[in-house]
mmCIF file of C-alpha atoms and ligand atoms in Angstrom:
data_model
loop_
_atom_site.group_PDB
_atom_site.id
_atom_site.type_symbol
_atom_site.label_atom_id
_atom_site.label_comp_id
_atom_site.label_asym_id
_atom_site.label_seq_id
_atom_site.Cartn_x
_atom_site.Cartn_y
_atom_site.Cartn_z
ATOM 1 C CA MET A 137 13.529 -24.308 15.518
ATOM 2 C CA THR A 138 11.577 -21.535 17.268
ATOM 3 C CA THR A 139 13.687 -18.420 17.077
ATOM 4 C CA ASN A 140 13.602 -15.098 18.721
ATOM 5 C CA THR A 141 12.591 -12.392 16.278
ATOM 6 C CA LYS A 142 14.017 -8.920 16.657
ATOM 7 C CA ALA A 143 11.615 -6.111 15.849
ATOM 8 C CA TYR A 144 10.566 -2.509 16.412
ATOM 9 C CA ALA A 145 7.231 -1.881 18.089
ATOM 10 C CA ALA A 146 5.011 0.947 19.263
ATOM 11 C CA HIS A 147 3.954 0.407 22.869
ATOM 12 C CA SER A 148 1.358 3.176 22.919
ATOM 13 C CA ALA A 149 -0.151 5.752 20.583
ATOM 14 C CA LYS A 150 2.144 8.428 21.923
ATOM 15 C CA SER A 151 5.464 6.597 22.260
ATOM 16 C CA PRO A 152 8.038 6.344 19.473
ATOM 17 C CA LEU A 153 8.770 2.909 18.036
ATOM 18 C CA ALA A 154 11.455 1.083 20.014
ATOM 19 C CA PRO A 155 13.340 -2.234 19.939
ATOM 20 C CA PHE A 156 11.200 -5.255 20.842
ATOM 21 C CA SER A 157 11.529 -9.000 20.489
ATOM 22 C CA PHE A 158 9.061 -11.892 20.304
ATOM 23 C CA THR A 159 8.827 -15.479 19.041
ATOM 24 C CA ARG A 160 7.391 -16.533 15.675
ATOM 25 C CA ARG A 161 5.648 -19.917 15.534
ATOM 26 C CA ASP A 162 7.473 -22.900 14.072
ATOM 27 C CA PRO A 163 6.366 -23.444 10.471
ATOM 28 C CA LEU A 164 3.274 -25.680 10.192
ATOM 29 C CA PRO A 165 3.096 -28.106 7.213
ATOM 30 C CA ASN A 166 1.670 -25.340 4.952
ATOM 31 C CA ASP A 167 3.850 -22.509 6.261
ATOM 32 C CA VAL A 168 6.848 -20.738 4.821
ATOM 33 C CA LYS A 169 9.405 -19.078 7.083
ATOM 34 C CA ILE A 170 10.992 -15.974 5.578
ATOM 35 C CA ASP A 171 14.100 -14.114 6.610
ATOM 36 C CA ILE A 172 13.038 -10.482 6.000
ATOM 37 C CA LEU A 173 15.487 -8.449 3.914
ATOM 38 C CA PHE A 174 13.478 -5.267 3.268
ATOM 39 C CA CYS A 175 10.232 -3.762 4.525
ATOM 40 C CA GLY A 176 8.520 -0.681 3.086
ATOM 41 C CA VAL A 177 6.980 1.995 5.310
ATOM 42 C CA CYS A 178 3.302 2.640 4.544
ATOM 43 C CA HIS A 179 1.291 5.545 5.934
ATOM 44 C CA SER A 180 -1.115 2.909 7.336
ATOM 45 C CA ASP A 181 1.768 1.908 9.615
ATOM 46 C CA ILE A 182 1.674 5.415 11.125
ATOM 47 C CA HIS A 183 -2.147 5.504 11.423
ATOM 48 C CA THR A 184 -2.002 2.125 13.216
ATOM 49 C CA ALA A 185 1.049 2.729 15.432
ATOM 50 C CA ARG A 186 -0.576 5.964 16.613
ATOM 51 C CA ASN A 187 -4.030 4.405 17.017
ATOM 52 C CA GLU A 188 -5.624 6.942 14.658
ATOM 53 C CA TRP A 189 -8.375 4.662 13.332
ATOM 54 C CA GLY A 190 -10.950 4.706 16.119
ATOM 55 C CA GLY A 191 -9.015 2.901 18.830
ATOM 56 C CA THR A 192 -8.435 -0.271 16.816
ATOM 57 C CA THR A 193 -4.752 -0.766 17.682
ATOM 58 C CA THR A 194 -3.553 -3.487 20.062
ATOM 59 C CA TYR A 195 -0.128 -2.927 21.664
ATOM 60 C CA PRO A 196 2.653 -3.778 21.319
ATOM 61 C CA CYS A 197 2.215 -3.018 17.626
ATOM 62 C CA VAL A 198 4.837 -4.172 15.099
ATOM 63 C CA PRO A 199 3.826 -2.553 11.794
ATOM 64 C CA GLY A 200 5.058 -3.420 8.270
ATOM 65 C CA HIS A 201 3.236 -5.065 5.366
ATOM 66 C CA GLU A 202 5.569 -4.521 2.429
ATOM 67 C CA ILE A 203 7.875 -7.457 2.976
ATOM 68 C CA VAL A 204 10.527 -9.020 0.755
ATOM 69 C CA GLY A 205 12.881 -11.748 1.915
ATOM 70 C CA ARG A 206 14.311 -15.194 1.477
ATOM 71 C CA VAL A 207 12.736 -18.515 2.427
ATOM 72 C CA VAL A 208 14.689 -20.202 5.217
ATOM 73 C CA ALA A 209 12.275 -23.080 5.911
ATOM 74 C CA ALA A 210 9.224 -24.599 4.234
ATOM 75 C CA GLY A 211 6.677 -26.981 5.844
ATOM 76 C CA ARG A 212 6.410 -30.483 4.393
ATOM 77 C CA ASP A 213 3.239 -29.735 2.370
ATOM 78 C CA VAL A 214 4.527 -26.499 0.837
ATOM 79 C CA LYS A 215 4.614 -26.728 -2.961
ATOM 80 C CA LYS A 216 5.526 -23.306 -4.374
ATOM 81 C CA PHE A 217 8.599 -22.510 -2.264
ATOM 82 C CA LYS A 218 11.813 -24.092 -1.129
ATOM 83 C CA GLU A 219 14.659 -22.924 1.076
ATOM 84 C CA GLY A 220 16.661 -20.181 -0.630
ATOM 85 C CA ASP A 221 13.806 -18.825 -2.800
ATOM 86 C CA LEU A 222 12.940 -15.134 -2.804
ATOM 87 C CA ALA A 223 9.476 -14.451 -1.420
ATOM 88 C CA ALA A 224 7.196 -11.562 -0.503
ATOM 89 C CA VAL A 225 4.328 -10.903 1.895
ATOM 90 C CA GLY A 226 1.838 -8.039 1.664
ATOM 91 C CA CYS A 227 -1.055 -6.888 3.821
ATOM 92 C CA MET A 228 -2.720 -10.271 4.526
ATOM 93 C CA VAL A 229 -1.430 -13.533 5.992
ATOM 94 C CA ASP A 230 -4.618 -15.632 6.161
ATOM 95 C CA ALA A 231 -8.318 -15.836 5.229
ATOM 96 C CA CYS A 232 -11.028 -18.527 5.292
ATOM 97 C CA LEU A 233 -10.412 -19.491 1.613
ATOM 98 C CA GLU A 234 -14.023 -20.751 1.366
ATOM 99 C CA CYS A 235 -16.335 -17.730 1.254
ATOM 100 C CA LEU A 236 -17.549 -16.006 -1.889
ATOM 101 C CA SER A 237 -14.855 -13.318 -1.710
ATOM 102 C CA CYS A 238 -12.088 -15.908 -1.240
ATOM 103 C CA GLU A 239 -13.521 -17.980 -4.117
ATOM 104 C CA GLU A 240 -13.296 -14.879 -6.299
ATOM 105 C CA ASN A 241 -9.662 -14.336 -5.236
ATOM 106 C CA LEU A 242 -10.646 -11.258 -3.256
ATOM 107 C CA GLU A 243 -9.354 -12.433 0.124
ATOM 108 C CA GLN A 244 -9.081 -8.832 1.316
ATOM 109 C CA PHE A 245 -12.897 -8.829 1.564
ATOM 110 C CA CYS A 246 -13.115 -12.134 3.474
ATOM 111 C CA GLU A 247 -14.880 -11.505 6.798
ATOM 112 C CA ASP A 248 -12.245 -13.701 8.413
ATOM 113 C CA VAL A 249 -9.172 -12.114 6.825
ATOM 114 C CA THR A 250 -6.055 -11.883 8.988
ATOM 115 C CA PHE A 251 -4.032 -8.798 8.223
ATOM 116 C CA THR A 252 -0.257 -8.931 8.517
ATOM 117 C CA TYR A 253 -0.217 -6.837 11.673
ATOM 118 C CA ASN A 254 -2.684 -5.731 14.338
ATOM 119 C CA SER A 255 -5.117 -8.543 13.502
ATOM 120 C CA PRO A 256 -6.206 -11.408 15.803
ATOM 121 C CA ASP A 257 -3.778 -14.274 15.072
ATOM 122 C CA LYS A 258 -5.985 -17.355 14.595
ATOM 123 C CA VAL A 259 -3.046 -19.747 14.579
ATOM 124 C CA SER A 260 -0.818 -18.578 17.420
ATOM 125 C CA GLY A 261 -3.281 -16.510 19.495
ATOM 126 C CA GLY A 262 -2.645 -12.903 20.410
ATOM 127 C CA HIS A 263 -2.356 -10.541 17.458
ATOM 128 C CA THR A 264 -0.193 -10.502 14.357
ATOM 129 C CA PHE A 265 3.187 -8.773 14.174
ATOM 130 C CA GLY A 266 4.323 -7.285 10.863
ATOM 131 C CA GLY A 267 7.450 -6.774 8.864
ATOM 132 C CA TYR A 268 9.463 -4.375 11.036
ATOM 133 C CA SER A 269 11.078 -7.612 12.185
ATOM 134 C CA THR A 270 13.769 -10.051 11.147
ATOM 135 C CA SER A 271 11.535 -12.979 10.141
ATOM 136 C CA ILE A 272 7.943 -14.002 9.494
ATOM 137 C CA VAL A 273 6.051 -17.304 9.209
ATOM 138 C CA VAL A 274 3.140 -17.268 6.741
ATOM 139 C CA LYS A 275 0.760 -19.786 5.170
ATOM 140 C CA GLU A 276 2.017 -20.577 1.662
ATOM 141 C CA ASP A 277 -1.218 -19.327 0.027
ATOM 142 C CA PHE A 278 -0.374 -15.799 1.183
ATOM 143 C CA VAL A 279 3.256 -15.758 0.080
ATOM 144 C CA LEU A 280 4.117 -14.198 -3.287
ATOM 145 C CA ARG A 281 6.823 -15.206 -5.736
ATOM 146 C CA VAL A 282 9.531 -12.629 -6.560
ATOM 147 C CA ASN A 283 11.382 -12.657 -9.876
ATOM 148 C CA LYS A 284 15.073 -13.352 -9.231
ATOM 149 C CA ASP A 285 16.205 -10.545 -11.558
ATOM 150 C CA VAL A 286 14.433 -7.627 -9.854
ATOM 151 C CA ASP A 287 15.933 -5.173 -7.360
ATOM 152 C CA LEU A 288 14.613 -6.312 -4.009
ATOM 153 C CA ALA A 289 14.414 -3.109 -1.959
ATOM 154 C CA PRO A 290 12.306 -1.144 -4.489
ATOM 155 C CA THR A 291 10.110 -4.214 -4.957
ATOM 156 C CA ALA A 292 9.025 -4.268 -1.293
ATOM 157 C CA PRO A 293 6.577 -1.309 -1.522
ATOM 158 C CA LEU A 294 4.778 -2.977 -4.418
ATOM 159 C CA LEU A 295 3.252 -5.295 -1.803
ATOM 160 C CA CYS A 296 0.985 -2.506 -0.562
ATOM 161 C CA ALA A 297 1.502 0.777 -2.461
ATOM 162 C CA GLY A 298 1.761 -1.186 -5.729
ATOM 163 C CA ILE A 299 -1.272 -3.462 -5.419
ATOM 164 C CA THR A 300 -3.446 -0.763 -3.814
ATOM 165 C CA THR A 301 -3.103 1.429 -6.911
ATOM 166 C CA TYR A 302 -2.880 -1.360 -9.551
ATOM 167 C CA SER A 303 -6.105 -3.046 -8.400
ATOM 168 C CA PRO A 304 -8.570 -0.129 -8.774
ATOM 169 C CA LEU A 305 -7.001 0.963 -12.077
ATOM 170 C CA ARG A 306 -7.595 -2.579 -13.415
ATOM 171 C CA HIS A 307 -11.045 -2.918 -11.825
ATOM 172 C CA HIS A 308 -12.175 0.348 -13.426
ATOM 173 C CA LYS A 309 -10.611 -0.696 -16.745
ATOM 174 C CA ILE A 310 -8.265 2.255 -17.146
ATOM 175 C CA ASP A 311 -7.031 2.200 -20.692
ATOM 176 C CA LYS A 312 -5.485 4.205 -23.521
ATOM 177 C CA GLY A 313 -6.862 7.679 -24.000
ATOM 178 C CA MET A 314 -8.649 7.946 -20.654
ATOM 179 C CA LYS A 315 -7.967 10.977 -18.513
ATOM 180 C CA VAL A 316 -6.862 9.950 -15.016
ATOM 181 C CA GLY A 317 -6.051 12.162 -12.034
ATOM 182 C CA VAL A 318 -3.915 11.045 -9.096
ATOM 183 C CA VAL A 319 -4.154 13.069 -5.874
ATOM 184 C CA GLY A 320 -1.016 13.126 -3.680
ATOM 185 C CA LEU A 321 2.506 12.051 -4.640
ATOM 186 C CA GLY A 322 3.559 9.797 -1.781
ATOM 187 C CA GLY A 323 4.023 6.033 -1.729
ATOM 188 C CA LEU A 324 0.646 5.163 -3.229
ATOM 189 C CA GLY A 325 0.426 8.235 -5.448
ATOM 190 C CA HIS A 326 3.737 7.725 -7.245
ATOM 191 C CA MET A 327 2.765 4.128 -8.064
ATOM 192 C CA GLY A 328 -0.680 5.321 -9.200
ATOM 193 C CA VAL A 329 1.001 7.718 -11.642
ATOM 194 C CA LYS A 330 3.338 4.986 -12.937
ATOM 195 C CA PHE A 331 0.570 2.393 -13.446
ATOM 196 C CA ALA A 332 -1.969 4.788 -14.987
ATOM 197 C CA HIS A 333 0.728 5.939 -17.419
ATOM 198 C CA ALA A 334 1.745 2.330 -18.187
ATOM 199 C CA PHE A 335 -1.915 1.464 -18.930
ATOM 200 C CA GLY A 336 -1.999 4.244 -21.539
ATOM 201 C CA ALA A 337 -3.972 6.911 -19.692
ATOM 202 C CA GLU A 338 -3.280 10.634 -19.866
ATOM 203 C CA VAL A 339 -2.241 11.368 -16.277
ATOM 204 C CA THR A 340 -2.559 14.522 -14.187
ATOM 205 C CA LEU A 341 -1.022 14.747 -10.720
ATOM 206 C CA PHE A 342 -2.751 16.913 -8.125
ATOM 207 C CA THR A 343 -0.215 17.839 -5.464
ATOM 208 C CA THR A 344 0.282 20.239 -2.573
ATOM 209 C CA SER A 345 4.065 20.105 -3.179
ATOM 210 C CA PRO A 346 5.254 22.106 -6.230
ATOM 211 C CA SER A 347 8.753 20.685 -5.659
ATOM 212 C CA LYS A 348 7.527 17.224 -6.711
ATOM 213 C CA ALA A 349 6.558 18.314 -10.246
ATOM 214 C CA ALA A 350 9.734 17.180 -12.021
ATOM 215 C CA ASP A 351 9.627 13.742 -10.392
ATOM 216 C CA ALA A 352 5.940 13.368 -11.264
ATOM 217 C CA LYS A 353 6.793 13.977 -14.936
ATOM 218 C CA ARG A 354 9.553 11.395 -14.730
ATOM 219 C CA PHE A 355 7.013 8.891 -13.320
ATOM 220 C CA GLY A 356 4.701 9.515 -16.289
ATOM 221 C CA ALA A 357 2.454 12.453 -15.377
ATOM 222 C CA ASP A 358 1.493 14.582 -18.384
ATOM 223 C CA GLU A 359 0.282 17.509 -16.288
ATOM 224 C CA ILE A 360 0.739 18.788 -12.750
ATOM 225 C CA VAL A 361 -1.900 20.804 -10.911
ATOM 226 C CA ILE A 362 -1.023 22.513 -7.640
ATOM 227 C CA SER A 363 -4.126 21.798 -5.583
ATOM 228 C CA LYS A 364 -3.725 24.876 -3.353
ATOM 229 C CA ASP A 365 -4.196 27.089 -6.438
ATOM 230 C CA GLU A 366 -7.980 27.627 -6.630
ATOM 231 C CA ASP A 367 -7.937 28.998 -10.180
ATOM 232 C CA ALA A 368 -5.866 26.052 -11.429
ATOM 233 C CA MET A 369 -8.360 23.683 -9.760
ATOM 234 C CA LYS A 370 -11.381 25.461 -11.289
ATOM 235 C CA ALA A 371 -9.769 25.147 -14.725
ATOM 236 C CA GLN A 372 -9.920 21.327 -14.366
ATOM 237 C CA ALA A 373 -13.748 21.191 -14.166
ATOM 238 C CA LEU A 374 -15.368 18.246 -16.027
ATOM 239 C CA LYS A 375 -12.054 16.915 -17.384
ATOM 240 C CA PHE A 376 -11.438 13.512 -15.777
ATOM 241 C CA ASP A 377 -12.769 9.990 -16.317
ATOM 242 C CA PHE A 378 -11.246 8.645 -13.127
ATOM 243 C CA ILE A 379 -9.403 9.948 -10.070
ATOM 244 C CA LEU A 380 -7.358 8.016 -7.509
ATOM 245 C CA ASP A 381 -7.256 9.914 -4.212
ATOM 246 C CA THR A 382 -4.306 8.816 -2.061
ATOM 247 C CA VAL A 383 -4.285 11.627 0.516
ATOM 248 C CA SER A 384 -3.639 10.510 4.102
ATOM 249 C CA ALA A 385 -5.088 13.574 5.865
ATOM 250 C CA LYS A 386 -8.355 15.525 5.883
ATOM 251 C CA HIS A 387 -8.904 17.359 2.564
ATOM 252 C CA ASP A 388 -11.605 18.738 0.311
ATOM 253 C CA ILE A 389 -12.853 15.936 -1.957
ATOM 254 C CA ASP A 390 -15.585 18.152 -3.453
ATOM 255 C CA ALA A 391 -12.822 20.047 -5.265
ATOM 256 C CA TYR A 392 -11.749 16.785 -6.984
ATOM 257 C CA LEU A 393 -15.287 15.475 -7.631
ATOM 258 C CA GLU A 394 -15.910 18.700 -9.553
ATOM 259 C CA THR A 395 -13.055 17.872 -11.932
ATOM 260 C CA LEU A 396 -14.784 14.645 -13.086
ATOM 261 C CA LYS A 397 -16.644 14.377 -16.395
ATOM 262 C CA ARG A 398 -20.302 13.298 -16.379
ATOM 263 C CA ASP A 399 -20.389 9.754 -14.913
ATOM 264 C CA GLY A 400 -16.748 9.995 -13.834
ATOM 265 C CA THR A 401 -15.513 8.131 -10.751
ATOM 266 C CA LEU A 402 -13.429 9.194 -7.776
ATOM 267 C CA CYS A 403 -11.853 6.259 -5.966
ATOM 268 C CA LEU A 404 -10.708 6.862 -2.384
ATOM 269 C CA LEU A 405 -7.596 4.994 -1.319
ATOM 270 C CA GLY A 406 -6.369 7.293 1.418
ATOM 271 C CA ALA A 407 -7.811 6.612 4.858
ATOM 272 C CA PRO A 408 -7.710 9.879 6.845
ATOM 273 C CA PRO A 409 -8.741 9.354 10.459
ATOM 274 C CA GLU A 410 -11.444 12.041 10.312
ATOM 275 C CA PRO A 411 -14.711 11.812 8.315
ATOM 276 C CA ILE A 412 -14.513 13.448 4.886
ATOM 277 C CA PRO A 413 -17.201 16.087 4.229
ATOM 278 C CA LEU A 414 -19.168 15.628 0.994
ATOM 279 C CA GLY A 415 -21.259 18.297 -0.746
ATOM 280 C CA ALA A 416 -24.322 16.632 -2.307
ATOM 281 C CA PHE A 417 -24.101 18.596 -5.570
ATOM 282 C CA SER A 418 -20.562 17.316 -6.154
ATOM 283 C CA ILE A 419 -22.097 13.960 -7.061
ATOM 284 C CA ILE A 420 -25.690 14.834 -8.020
ATOM 285 C CA ARG A 421 -25.053 17.423 -10.705
ATOM 286 C CA TRP A 422 -23.030 15.236 -13.091
ATOM 287 C CA ARG A 423 -23.982 11.764 -11.841
ATOM 288 C CA HIS A 424 -20.492 11.346 -10.372
ATOM 289 C CA ARG A 425 -19.496 8.189 -8.560
ATOM 290 C CA LEU A 426 -17.569 8.015 -5.309
ATOM 291 C CA THR A 427 -16.040 4.664 -4.469
ATOM 292 C CA GLY A 428 -13.110 3.136 -2.591
ATOM 293 C CA SER A 429 -10.712 0.237 -2.857
ATOM 294 C CA LEU A 430 -8.827 -1.933 -0.376
ATOM 295 C CA ILE A 431 -5.403 -3.362 -1.340
ATOM 296 C CA GLY A 432 -5.968 -6.333 -3.730
ATOM 297 C CA GLY A 433 -6.313 -10.129 -3.676
ATOM 298 C CA ILE A 434 -3.379 -12.526 -3.690
ATOM 299 C CA ARG A 435 -3.814 -13.583 -7.318
ATOM 300 C CA GLU A 436 -3.905 -9.964 -8.479
ATOM 301 C CA THR A 437 -0.900 -9.113 -6.274
ATOM 302 C CA GLN A 438 1.098 -11.833 -8.040
ATOM 303 C CA GLU A 439 -0.141 -10.535 -11.413
ATOM 304 C CA MET A 440 1.015 -7.021 -10.432
ATOM 305 C CA LEU A 441 4.462 -8.241 -9.288
ATOM 306 C CA ASP A 442 4.887 -10.152 -12.562
ATOM 307 C CA TYR A 443 3.679 -7.132 -14.569
ATOM 308 C CA CYS A 444 6.201 -4.883 -12.811
ATOM 309 C CA ALA A 445 9.056 -7.357 -13.386
ATOM 310 C CA GLU A 446 8.145 -7.639 -17.067
ATOM 311 C CA HIS A 447 7.760 -3.874 -17.618
ATOM 312 C CA GLY A 448 10.625 -2.725 -15.392
ATOM 313 C CA ILE A 449 8.335 -0.872 -12.974
ATOM 314 C CA THR A 450 9.587 -0.376 -9.410
ATOM 315 C CA CYS A 451 9.155 2.078 -6.586
ATOM 316 C CA ASP A 452 11.381 5.084 -6.020
ATOM 317 C CA ILE A 453 12.725 4.605 -2.533
ATOM 318 C CA GLU A 454 14.882 6.048 0.214
ATOM 319 C CA MET A 455 16.568 3.294 2.202
ATOM 320 C CA ILE A 456 16.711 3.716 5.983
ATOM 321 C CA ARG A 457 18.021 1.792 8.978
ATOM 322 C CA MET A 458 15.485 0.408 11.432
ATOM 323 C CA ASP A 459 16.560 2.944 14.061
ATOM 324 C CA GLN A 460 15.630 5.804 11.678
ATOM 325 C CA ILE A 461 11.953 4.806 11.595
ATOM 326 C CA ASN A 462 10.671 7.542 13.906
ATOM 327 C CA ASP A 463 12.348 10.259 11.806
ATOM 328 C CA ALA A 464 10.908 8.669 8.657
ATOM 329 C CA TYR A 465 7.393 8.906 10.164
ATOM 330 C CA GLU A 466 7.912 12.609 10.933
ATOM 331 C CA ARG A 467 9.076 13.247 7.376
ATOM 332 C CA MET A 468 6.078 11.402 5.901
ATOM 333 C CA LEU A 469 3.756 13.535 8.012
ATOM 334 C CA LYS A 470 5.325 16.586 6.324
ATOM 335 C CA SER A 471 4.817 14.981 2.858
ATOM 336 C CA ASP A 472 8.612 14.820 2.671
ATOM 337 C CA VAL A 473 9.044 11.369 1.184
ATOM 338 C CA LYS A 474 10.691 10.389 -2.108
ATOM 339 C CA TYR A 475 8.627 8.304 -2.533
ATOM 340 C CA ARG A 476 8.736 5.378 -0.118
ATOM 341 C CA PHE A 477 10.994 4.669 2.827
ATOM 342 C CA VAL A 478 12.279 1.101 2.859
ATOM 343 C CA ILE A 479 13.927 -0.392 5.937
ATOM 344 C CA ASP A 480 17.090 -2.382 5.350
ATOM 345 C CA MET A 481 16.393 -5.169 7.821
ATOM 346 C CA ALA A 482 20.099 -6.083 7.970
ATOM 347 C CA SER A 483 20.367 -2.994 10.221
ATOM 348 C CA LEU A 484 18.415 -4.893 12.902
ATOM 349 C CA LYS A 485 20.229 -8.207 12.774
HETATM 350 P P1 NAP B 507 2.305 8.965 2.006
HETATM 351 O O1 NAP B 507 3.421 8.284 1.321
HETATM 352 O O2 NAP B 507 2.543 9.658 3.294
HETATM 353 O O3 NAP B 507 1.655 9.979 0.936
HETATM 354 C C1 NAP B 507 0.512 10.744 1.201
HETATM 355 C C2 NAP B 507 0.547 11.992 0.304
HETATM 356 O O4 NAP B 507 -0.696 12.684 0.464
HETATM 357 C C3 NAP B 507 1.591 13.015 0.676
HETATM 358 O O5 NAP B 507 2.870 12.725 0.159
HETATM 359 C C4 NAP B 507 1.021 14.303 0.098
HETATM 360 O O6 NAP B 507 1.262 14.367 -1.315
HETATM 361 C C5 NAP B 507 -0.459 14.098 0.294
HETATM 362 N N1 NAP B 507 -0.938 14.791 1.510
HETATM 363 C C6 NAP B 507 -0.554 14.551 2.774
HETATM 364 N N2 NAP B 507 -1.204 15.371 3.618
HETATM 365 C C7 NAP B 507 -2.016 16.139 2.866
HETATM 366 C C8 NAP B 507 -2.979 17.146 3.147
HETATM 367 N N3 NAP B 507 -3.206 17.559 4.419
HETATM 368 N N4 NAP B 507 -3.657 17.703 2.129
HETATM 369 C C9 NAP B 507 -3.425 17.298 0.873
HETATM 370 N N5 NAP B 507 -2.513 16.350 0.532
HETATM 371 C C10 NAP B 507 -1.848 15.768 1.529
HETATM 372 O O7 NAP B 507 1.110 7.923 2.298
HETATM 373 P P2 NAP B 507 0.779 6.519 1.562
HETATM 374 O O8 NAP B 507 1.559 5.443 2.214
HETATM 375 O O9 NAP B 507 0.816 6.710 0.102
HETATM 376 O O10 NAP B 507 -0.739 6.315 2.060
HETATM 377 C C11 NAP B 507 -1.732 7.247 1.715
HETATM 378 C C12 NAP B 507 -3.032 6.910 2.414
HETATM 379 O O11 NAP B 507 -3.538 5.679 1.872
HETATM 380 C C13 NAP B 507 -2.921 6.664 3.919
HETATM 381 O O12 NAP B 507 -4.072 7.209 4.552
HETATM 382 C C14 NAP B 507 -2.925 5.149 4.032
HETATM 383 O O13 NAP B 507 -3.393 4.689 5.282
HETATM 384 C C15 NAP B 507 -3.871 4.786 2.935
HETATM 385 N N6 NAP B 507 -3.743 3.410 2.413
HETATM 386 C C16 NAP B 507 -4.874 2.809 1.972
HETATM 387 C C17 NAP B 507 -4.811 1.548 1.421
HETATM 388 C C18 NAP B 507 -6.055 0.900 0.858
HETATM 389 O O14 NAP B 507 -6.078 -0.318 0.735
HETATM 390 N N7 NAP B 507 -7.048 1.682 0.507
HETATM 391 C C19 NAP B 507 -3.578 0.890 1.337
HETATM 392 C C20 NAP B 507 -2.437 1.543 1.783
HETATM 393 C C21 NAP B 507 -2.525 2.825 2.309
HETATM 394 P P3 NAP B 507 1.643 15.776 -2.045
HETATM 395 O O15 NAP B 507 2.907 16.241 -1.381
HETATM 396 O O16 NAP B 507 1.831 15.354 -3.461
HETATM 397 O O17 NAP B 507 0.482 16.679 -1.852
HETATM 398 ZN ZN1 ZN B 508 0.042 -0.222 3.297
#
């Protein structure tokens, strides 16, 4: 039953991703084996492949945590899935399921969480390999159901970009009439705009790319502010209840904190490798809050997938072949992405 899995891996921080193959474990009684059809390309894949987060990457590194596919085998104790079902896997593949965070369906905060790639693999040893591969074996509890009527490729990025923006907007109770800012229109940002709009907020996109304005409006933004325009930024002072910051590189968060109303909140989602400078008065003067958010739990991820299926929300994607991944990374680093690359895994089979 053990099969060779074809993949693409980074072998060092400086080398491009290249073909690689390895063996997935046979499904245990609670495991589901999935033939991967599509995998989204998250900026975290680039940070990890290039070892940008403080030397935390183990090589070879097979990134990918926006996975949609079809079940090809299910262990004997699996209840939710059978062969032939559609299924999805996001950023986590295991957790202790006993701690306080797990009990509250917040497995992402479990101290023992196993991320989909670059995490110690407690079952098979070594470290986990992600979705830039032809198949994956995952404990049933971490596999999501996919509605049979949705488009599969644009569903894949919901597994990270979708839940990472949905979760903080829900947690902070974003609702009709609130004024929400989204910083950066990439994979996360475009989903942030769509969800904030769907929840009834008045949405402003802050972008460095004037050419993205028309798309932002189509996604539900009411206003666009070009963040390089200092006067336009100053004109936003004290306007926002909540801001989602999705920027992947070093930037000036003081400029965004100053656009919050009294008691407004800026939530960091982006994870630039360098520390982010913070001016004390940006939070003292108007009792502003600075917080962050990490993906979302499994229950909430399923809720988000079901919400998207019901409301017709998907990602805007550009499909690529596996062998185009290194070019896709270069384009993302230039903010040239509309608005998520998705790998057609058939190109690797
Ligand atoms: P992405 O698709 O590459 O989008 C990032 C966007 O940020 C760009 O399209 C650009 O938007 C803007 N940007 C890039 N460089 C900039 C700069 N120097 N100054 C200002 N704006 C800049 O990336 P993504 O996949 O959405 O991921 C975004 C970040 O979130 C990454 O750091 C990623 O690791 C992190 N992340 C965090 C979580 C979490 O759980 N918190 C989950 C997934 C990803 P404009 O062209 O509109 O300016
Ligand atoms: Zn991601």
